Amino acid sequence: MTDLLFERDGHTAVLTMNRPERRNALSLAMLDGFQAAWDEIDGDDRIRVAILTGAGSTYSVGGDLSDGWMVRVPGSRRDGSPGAAAELPAGDAAKATPGRSLVTEALLLSRSLTKPLVAAVNGACLGGGCEMLQQTDIRVAERSAVFGLPEAQLGLIAGAGSTVRLKRQIPYTKAMEMILTGDPLTAAEAYHFGLVGHLVEDGQAMERALDIADRVAANGPLAVRNAKAAVLQSGWLDEETARAVERRLVTEVIASADAREGISAFREKRQPRFEGR
């Protein structure tokens, strides 16, 4: 089984995070799949819109903490030991530039998809799953879905875009509450605060997402693509500068004793004991 399924339905590409036994936790193989999928979607004029969803009854709970790849400091080797290796390499050597890597490309941090991306949230949407959600354009959630950024509870930081994007998408105070407490939102709360635009009964997210995708795909491809580009390029200026600040602060956190303690506690199924300062 591949960690990311890629299917076509007319002019629509459907991506399914496919690790239901791990609640669709993001793996390095899945990130490889995302990077290839984004390239194919952007490079194929027959694809006009994409949908992202999860297999089973979960959207995604974020990076797989049993592996821990998401908390390795840039400049470390993949096994976590110090070394001269660069960030996790992009599939294309030309993309292995400062600030760009497999992780940033796959999670849409150092690139934006030129085609509209619709999220069909069919369950828990946590951590990196919730951070990727913020890069989608139209969002459908089932009533049993929950949305959260629990990183702080593990001594980590929601550093895959949330400190930059979330406050721009929902009210500042609610964004800060999510980031600083790690407490989740229900689907109804996410709809109320505007994190998602559609709320449907369980089992109906994909149906609604496909309906929306069909309507988008029926429009002029250039008009749709340029409309999205205009919104992104004119509405949220200076994101590159904001990401530089985020990268610096995230690097400090993931190199900390708190991060090591949080991961150890998770693996040992106990409450973390943070030193603080």
C-alpha positions as a Python dict, from the first residue, in 0.01 Angstrom:
ca = {
    (1, 'M'): (0, 0, 0),
    (2, 'T'): (123, 346, -85),
    (3, 'D'): (108, 610, 186),
    (4, 'L'): (-58, 858, -51),
    (5, 'L'): (-315, 760, -313),
    (6, 'F'): (-348, 969, -628),
    (7, 'E'): (-659, 930, -842),
    (8, 'R'): (-823, 1127, -1121),
    (9, 'D'): (-1192, 1201, -1158),
    (10, 'G'): (-1233, 1403, -1476),
    (11, 'H'): (-1053, 1733, -1422),
    (12, 'T'): (-1019, 1663, -1049),
    (13, 'A'): (-720, 1500, -876),
    (14, 'V'): (-809, 1322, -550),
    (15, 'L'): (-528, 1272, -296),
    (16, 'T'): (-593, 1036, -5),
    (17, 'M'): (-357, 1013, 291),
    (18, 'N'): (-348, 636, 325),
    (19, 'R'): (-216, 520, 663),
    (20, 'P'): (-543, 447, 845),
    (21, 'E'): (-366, 214, 1089),
    (22, 'R'): (-161, 519, 1201),
    (23, 'R'): (-455, 763, 1175),
    (24, 'N'): (-296, 891, 853),
    (25, 'A'): (11, 1024, 1034),
    (26, 'L'): (249, 1191, 791),
    (27, 'S'): (544, 970, 694),
    (28, 'L'): (846, 1052, 482),
    (29, 'A'): (703, 828, 208),
    (30, 'M'): (384, 1032, 220),
    (31, 'L'): (583, 1354, 190),
    (32, 'D'): (760, 1213, -116),
    (33, 'G'): (415, 1138, -258),
    (34, 'F'): (290, 1489, -187),
    (35, 'Q'): (586, 1651, -359),
    (36, 'A'): (534, 1439, -671),
    (37, 'A'): (157, 1499, -661),
    (38, 'W'): (192, 1878, -642),
    (39, 'D'): (431, 1872, -937),
    (40, 'E'): (190, 1661, -1141),
    (41, 'I'): (-114, 1872, -1052),
    (42, 'D'): (59, 2200, -1137),
    (43, 'G'): (217, 2058, -1452),
    (44, 'D'): (-91, 1895, -1608),
    (45, 'D'): (-341, 2134, -1766),
    (46, 'R'): (-604, 1858, -1765),
    (47, 'I'): (-614, 1883, -1384),
    (48, 'R'): (-804, 2195, -1278),
    (49, 'V'): (-867, 2130, -908),
    (50, 'A'): (-752, 1888, -636),
    (51, 'I'): (-911, 1733, -328),
    (52, 'L'): (-721, 1620, -17),
    (53, 'T'): (-875, 1373, 229),
    (54, 'G'): (-784, 1085, 461),
    (55, 'A'): (-846, 711, 444),
    (56, 'G'): (-1082, 557, 697),
    (57, 'S'): (-1235, 778, 963),
    (58, 'T'): (-940, 1017, 1016),
    (59, 'Y'): (-814, 1309, 810),
    (60, 'S'): (-459, 1326, 955),
    (61, 'V'): (-311, 1352, 1304),
    (62, 'G'): (7, 1516, 1170),
    (63, 'G'): (368, 1403, 1171),
    (64, 'D'): (434, 1047, 1287),
    (65, 'L'): (583, 1087, 1635),
    (66, 'S'): (696, 724, 1642),
    (67, 'D'): (952, 822, 1380),
    (68, 'G'): (1014, 1180, 1490),
    (69, 'W'): (1137, 1314, 1155),
    (70, 'M'): (948, 1643, 1206),
    (71, 'V'): (1155, 1745, 1509),
    (72, 'R'): (1500, 1689, 1365),
    (73, 'V'): (1694, 2012, 1351),
    (74, 'P'): (1785, 2127, 998),
    (75, 'G'): (2151, 2035, 957),
    (76, 'S'): (2107, 1696, 1130),
    (77, 'R'): (2133, 1356, 974),
    (78, 'R'): (1814, 1157, 923),
    (79, 'D'): (1902, 931, 1216),
    (80, 'G'): (1901, 1233, 1444),
    (81, 'S'): (2274, 1240, 1506),
    (82, 'P'): (2465, 1566, 1449),
    (83, 'G'): (2618, 1603, 1108),
    (84, 'A'): (2668, 1817, 804),
    (85, 'A'): (2370, 1689, 607),
    (86, 'A'): (2130, 1955, 483),
    (87, 'E'): (1755, 1961, 545),
    (88, 'L'): (1566, 1655, 426),
    (89, 'P'): (1640, 1663, 53),
    (90, 'A'): (1385, 1767, -205),
    (91, 'G'): (1324, 1517, -484),
    (92, 'D'): (1468, 1768, -730),
    (93, 'A'): (1820, 1888, -653),
    (94, 'A'): (1729, 2228, -791),
    (95, 'K'): (1483, 2270, -507),
    (96, 'A'): (1737, 2196, -234),
    (97, 'T'): (1794, 2565, -168),
    (98, 'P'): (1806, 2735, 173),
    (99, 'G'): (1463, 2726, 337),
    (100, 'R'): (1335, 2463, 94),
    (101, 'S'): (1331, 2088, 151),
    (102, 'L'): (1116, 1782, 108),
    (103, 'V'): (922, 1884, 420),
    (104, 'T'): (861, 2246, 319),
    (105, 'E'): (771, 2151, -38),
    (106, 'A'): (540, 1864, 59),
    (107, 'L'): (359, 2062, 330),
    (108, 'L'): (317, 2362, 97),
    (109, 'L'): (535, 2591, 306),
    (110, 'S'): (788, 2693, 42),
    (111, 'R'): (546, 2661, -249),
    (112, 'S'): (179, 2722, -320),
    (113, 'L'): (-29, 2497, -540),
    (114, 'T'): (-141, 2697, -843),
    (115, 'K'): (-467, 2501, -875),
    (116, 'P'): (-744, 2521, -612),
    (117, 'L'): (-713, 2266, -331),
    (118, 'V'): (-1027, 2144, -152),
    (119, 'A'): (-1007, 1967, 186),
    (120, 'A'): (-1257, 1692, 268),
    (121, 'V'): (-1205, 1656, 644),
    (122, 'N'): (-1350, 1321, 748),
    (123, 'G'): (-1221, 1297, 1106),
    (124, 'A'): (-944, 1416, 1337),
    (125, 'C'): (-737, 1696, 1180),
    (126, 'L'): (-448, 1755, 1420),
    (127, 'G'): (-92, 1885, 1425),
    (128, 'G'): (62, 1884, 1078),
    (129, 'G'): (-272, 1774, 935),
    (130, 'C'): (-430, 2094, 1067),
    (131, 'E'): (-134, 2297, 945),
    (132, 'M'): (-167, 2158, 591),
    (133, 'L'): (-538, 2238, 610),
    (134, 'Q'): (-449, 2606, 634),
    (135, 'Q'): (-297, 2590, 284),
    (136, 'T'): (-617, 2454, 128),
    (137, 'D'): (-857, 2695, -40),
    (138, 'I'): (-1201, 2546, 28),
    (139, 'R'): (-1275, 2323, 329),
    (140, 'V'): (-1552, 2076, 404),
    (141, 'A'): (-1575, 1911, 749),
    (142, 'E'): (-1786, 1629, 883),
    (143, 'R'): (-1958, 1689, 1215),
    (144, 'S'): (-1742, 1442, 1408),
    (145, 'A'): (-1416, 1605, 1294),
    (146, 'V'): (-1192, 1784, 1543),
    (147, 'F'): (-921, 2040, 1470),
    (148, 'G'): (-619, 2105, 1687),
    (149, 'L'): (-254, 2197, 1725),
    (150, 'P'): (-135, 1989, 2024),
    (151, 'E'): (236, 2055, 1970),
    (152, 'A'): (281, 2277, 2277),
    (153, 'Q'): (156, 1994, 2498),
    (154, 'L'): (460, 1793, 2383),
    (155, 'G'): (705, 2079, 2427),
    (156, 'L'): (701, 2148, 2053),
    (157, 'I'): (570, 2433, 1839),
    (158, 'A'): (312, 2437, 1559),
    (159, 'G'): (582, 2552, 1321),
    (160, 'A'): (463, 2422, 984),
    (161, 'G'): (294, 2750, 902),
    (162, 'S'): (42, 2793, 1183),
    (163, 'T'): (218, 3080, 1360),
    (164, 'V'): (208, 3264, 1028),
    (165, 'R'): (-124, 3162, 874),
    (166, 'L'): (-373, 3073, 1143),
    (167, 'K'): (-410, 3425, 1283),
    (168, 'R'): (-485, 3541, 929),
    (169, 'Q'): (-763, 3287, 880),
    (170, 'I'): (-953, 3291, 1210),
    (171, 'P'): (-979, 3550, 1492),
    (172, 'Y'): (-642, 3627, 1651),
    (173, 'T'): (-746, 3535, 2003),
    (174, 'K'): (-884, 3195, 1898),
    (175, 'A'): (-572, 3125, 1691),
    (176, 'M'): (-354, 3204, 1993),
    (177, 'E'): (-568, 2983, 2217),
    (178, 'M'): (-530, 2690, 1979),
    (179, 'I'): (-153, 2738, 1946),
    (180, 'L'): (-75, 2806, 2314),
    (181, 'T'): (-309, 2559, 2488),
    (182, 'G'): (-319, 2281, 2231),
    (183, 'D'): (-692, 2250, 2291),
    (184, 'P'): (-892, 2135, 1987),
    (185, 'L'): (-1198, 2282, 1817),
    (186, 'T'): (-1506, 2081, 1735),
    (187, 'A'): (-1625, 2085, 1375),
    (188, 'A'): (-1908, 2320, 1475),
    (189, 'E'): (-1657, 2558, 1636),
    (190, 'A'): (-1427, 2538, 1334),
    (191, 'Y'): (-1722, 2631, 1113),
    (192, 'H'): (-1824, 2912, 1347),
    (193, 'F'): (-1477, 3069, 1347),
    (194, 'G'): (-1431, 3023, 972),
    (195, 'L'): (-1159, 2758, 972),
    (196, 'V'): (-1387, 2550, 748),
    (197, 'G'): (-1653, 2674, 509),
    (198, 'H'): (-1889, 2375, 494),
    (199, 'L'): (-2023, 2149, 770),
    (200, 'V'): (-2182, 1820, 662),
    (201, 'E'): (-2299, 1498, 819),
    (202, 'D'): (-2049, 1217, 871),
    (203, 'G'): (-1969, 1032, 552),
    (204, 'Q'): (-2066, 1323, 326),
    (205, 'A'): (-1746, 1530, 307),
    (206, 'M'): (-1617, 1373, -13),
    (207, 'E'): (-1953, 1407, -186),
    (208, 'R'): (-1966, 1777, -107),
    (209, 'A'): (-1600, 1825, -201),
    (210, 'L'): (-1651, 1658, -537),
    (211, 'D'): (-1954, 1878, -604),
    (212, 'I'): (-1749, 2190, -528),
    (213, 'A'): (-1458, 2063, -738),
    (214, 'D'): (-1689, 2000, -1034),
    (215, 'R'): (-1815, 2358, -1014),
    (216, 'V'): (-1463, 2497, -994),
    (217, 'A'): (-1345, 2278, -1283),
    (218, 'A'): (-1636, 2400, -1497),
    (219, 'N'): (-1498, 2754, -1482),
    (220, 'G'): (-1226, 2904, -1700),
    (221, 'P'): (-896, 2738, -1598),
    (222, 'L'): (-687, 3051, -1644),
    (223, 'A'): (-942, 3265, -1462),
    (224, 'V'): (-946, 3025, -1168),
    (225, 'R'): (-569, 2991, -1154),
    (226, 'N'): (-504, 3364, -1179),
    (227, 'A'): (-781, 3448, -934),
    (228, 'K'): (-617, 3224, -675),
    (229, 'A'): (-276, 3377, -749),
    (230, 'A'): (-414, 3729, -714),
    (231, 'V'): (-575, 3651, -379),
    (232, 'L'): (-260, 3494, -237),
    (233, 'Q'): (-11, 3746, -373),
    (234, 'S'): (-208, 4056, -280),
    (235, 'G'): (-377, 3951, 42),
    (236, 'W'): (-95, 3814, 257),
    (237, 'L'): (214, 4018, 195),
    (238, 'D'): (549, 3953, 357),
    (239, 'E'): (492, 3584, 437),
    (240, 'E'): (854, 3510, 343),
    (241, 'T'): (975, 3740, 619),
    (242, 'A'): (725, 3588, 862),
    (243, 'R'): (844, 3237, 774),
    (244, 'A'): (1205, 3338, 845),
    (245, 'V'): (1104, 3441, 1197),
    (246, 'E'): (910, 3115, 1238),
    (247, 'R'): (1206, 2904, 1119),
    (248, 'R'): (1440, 3069, 1368),
    (249, 'L'): (1205, 3014, 1662),
    (250, 'V'): (1112, 2661, 1557),
    (251, 'T'): (1480, 2563, 1532),
    (252, 'E'): (1532, 2683, 1888),
    (253, 'V'): (1238, 2478, 2015),
    (254, 'I'): (1316, 2151, 1838),
    (255, 'A'): (1673, 2162, 1970),
    (256, 'S'): (1548, 2195, 2328),
    (257, 'A'): (1531, 1953, 2619),
    (258, 'D'): (1155, 2005, 2626),
    (259, 'A'): (1122, 1865, 2275),
    (260, 'R'): (1331, 1560, 2365),
    (261, 'E'): (1127, 1508, 2681),
    (262, 'G'): (798, 1544, 2495),
    (263, 'I'): (891, 1281, 2237),
    (264, 'S'): (1027, 1047, 2506),
    (265, 'A'): (707, 1081, 2708),
    (266, 'F'): (496, 1009, 2403),
    (267, 'R'): (691, 693, 2326),
    (268, 'E'): (680, 581, 2691),
    (269, 'K'): (306, 661, 2718),
    (270, 'R'): (345, 897, 3015),
    (271, 'Q'): (292, 1263, 3091),
    (272, 'P'): (589, 1480, 2992),
    (273, 'R'): (794, 1653, 3262),
    (274, 'F'): (914, 1983, 3122),
    (275, 'E'): (1205, 2168, 3283),
    (276, 'G'): (1094, 2518, 3186),
    (277, 'R'): (1314, 2820, 3241),
}
